[in-house]
Amino acid sequence: MTDAAYDMADVVQMLFESYIMERFKTFFCEHEAAKHGFEAADNILKEARQFVSVEMQLVKADRHDLTAVDWAGPEGAKIVDAVLERTIAIYSDT
């Protein structure tokens, strides 16, 4: 916890990566997983997690301070929705 307190931007990044992945899993499991089988679906989810991580790193690089984003407001929703939409576009029906 002490280490995390010194880099809150990384904590925020990991938190929202997890949130985006949970939303993606909901979409993916409802619409895509049955088409691919368990092993393929697991691999797609692993790749999607890496993609979301890179996307959030790009957001962090662009904005510099993720702790300044109002994640409960329109700015945070816009970021989350954009990353989620790109993830779905790439990994749906893969």
PDB file of C-alpha atoms in Angstrom, residues 35-89:
ATOM      1  CA  LYS A  35     -18.641 -19.595 -30.613  1.00  0.00           C
ATOM      2  CA  HIS A  36     -14.984 -20.155 -29.762  1.00  0.00           C
ATOM      3  CA  GLY A  37     -14.755 -22.759 -27.018  1.00  0.00           C
ATOM      4  CA  PHE A  38     -13.168 -22.393 -23.600  1.00  0.00           C
ATOM      5  CA  GLU A  39      -9.481 -22.437 -24.565  1.00  0.00           C
ATOM      6  CA  ALA A  40      -9.837 -20.012 -27.465  1.00  0.00           C
ATOM      7  CA  ALA A  41     -12.029 -17.699 -25.382  1.00  0.00           C
ATOM      8  CA  ASP A  42      -9.432 -17.720 -22.594  1.00  0.00           C
ATOM      9  CA  ASN A  43      -6.698 -16.764 -25.085  1.00  0.00           C
ATOM     10  CA  ILE A  44      -8.836 -13.967 -26.505  1.00  0.00           C
ATOM     11  CA  LEU A  45      -9.436 -12.601 -23.004  1.00  0.00           C
ATOM     12  CA  LYS A  46      -5.691 -12.662 -22.258  1.00  0.00           C
ATOM     13  CA  GLU A  47      -4.944 -10.776 -25.470  1.00  0.00           C
ATOM     14  CA  ALA A  48      -7.754  -8.324 -24.782  1.00  0.00           C
ATOM     15  CA  ARG A  49      -6.354  -7.643 -21.294  1.00  0.00           C
ATOM     16  CA  GLN A  50      -2.963  -6.793 -22.830  1.00  0.00           C
ATOM     17  CA  PHE A  51      -4.680  -4.563 -25.388  1.00  0.00           C
ATOM     18  CA  VAL A  52      -6.628  -2.723 -22.668  1.00  0.00           C
ATOM     19  CA  SER A  53      -3.420  -2.272 -20.676  1.00  0.00           C
ATOM     20  CA  VAL A  54      -1.658  -0.702 -23.663  1.00  0.00           C
ATOM     21  CA  GLU A  55      -4.678   1.489 -24.381  1.00  0.00           C
ATOM     22  CA  MET A  56      -4.679   2.759 -20.803  1.00  0.00           C
ATOM     23  CA  GLN A  57      -0.930   3.398 -20.976  1.00  0.00           C
ATOM     24  CA  LEU A  58      -1.602   5.539 -24.050  1.00  0.00           C
ATOM     25  CA  VAL A  59      -4.334   7.425 -22.182  1.00  0.00           C
ATOM     26  CA  LYS A  60      -1.897   7.940 -19.316  1.00  0.00           C
ATOM     27  CA  ALA A  61       0.820   9.159 -21.694  1.00  0.00           C
ATOM     28  CA  ASP A  62      -1.619  11.520 -23.396  1.00  0.00           C
ATOM     29  CA  ARG A  63      -3.161  12.934 -20.207  1.00  0.00           C
ATOM     30  CA  HIS A  64      -0.075  12.557 -17.962  1.00  0.00           C
ATOM     31  CA  ASP A  65      -2.152  12.401 -14.753  1.00  0.00           C
ATOM     32  CA  LEU A  66      -4.929   9.840 -14.498  1.00  0.00           C
ATOM     33  CA  THR A  67      -5.653  10.975 -10.954  1.00  0.00           C
ATOM     34  CA  ALA A  68      -6.941  14.292 -12.346  1.00  0.00           C
ATOM     35  CA  VAL A  69      -9.611  12.613 -14.504  1.00  0.00           C
ATOM     36  CA  ASP A  70     -13.157  12.758 -13.160  1.00  0.00           C
ATOM     37  CA  TRP A  71     -13.796   9.038 -13.547  1.00  0.00           C
ATOM     38  CA  ALA A  72     -17.353   9.340 -12.225  1.00  0.00           C
ATOM     39  CA  GLY A  73     -18.196  12.044 -14.758  1.00  0.00           C
ATOM     40  CA  PRO A  74     -18.354  12.409 -18.521  1.00  0.00           C
ATOM     41  CA  GLU A  75     -14.574  12.569 -18.992  1.00  0.00           C
ATOM     42  CA  GLY A  76     -14.000   9.202 -17.317  1.00  0.00           C
ATOM     43  CA  ALA A  77     -16.986   7.631 -19.061  1.00  0.00           C
ATOM     44  CA  LYS A  78     -15.666   8.832 -22.420  1.00  0.00           C
ATOM     45  CA  ILE A  79     -12.274   7.226 -21.809  1.00  0.00           C
ATOM     46  CA  VAL A  80     -13.747   3.944 -20.559  1.00  0.00           C
ATOM     47  CA  ASP A  81     -16.275   3.742 -23.388  1.00  0.00           C
ATOM     48  CA  ALA A  82     -13.660   4.523 -26.048  1.00  0.00           C
ATOM     49  CA  VAL A  83     -11.254   1.842 -24.807  1.00  0.00           C
ATOM     50  CA  LEU A  84     -14.092  -0.659 -24.440  1.00  0.00           C
ATOM     51  CA  GLU A  85     -15.430   0.065 -27.935  1.00  0.00           C
ATOM     52  CA  ARG A  86     -11.970  -0.379 -29.494  1.00  0.00           C
ATOM     53  CA  THR A  87     -11.491  -3.633 -27.574  1.00  0.00           C
ATOM     54  CA  ILE A  88     -14.863  -4.978 -28.675  1.00  0.00           C
ATOM     55  CA  ALA A  89     -14.193  -3.940 -32.279  1.00  0.00           C
TER      56      ALA A  89
END
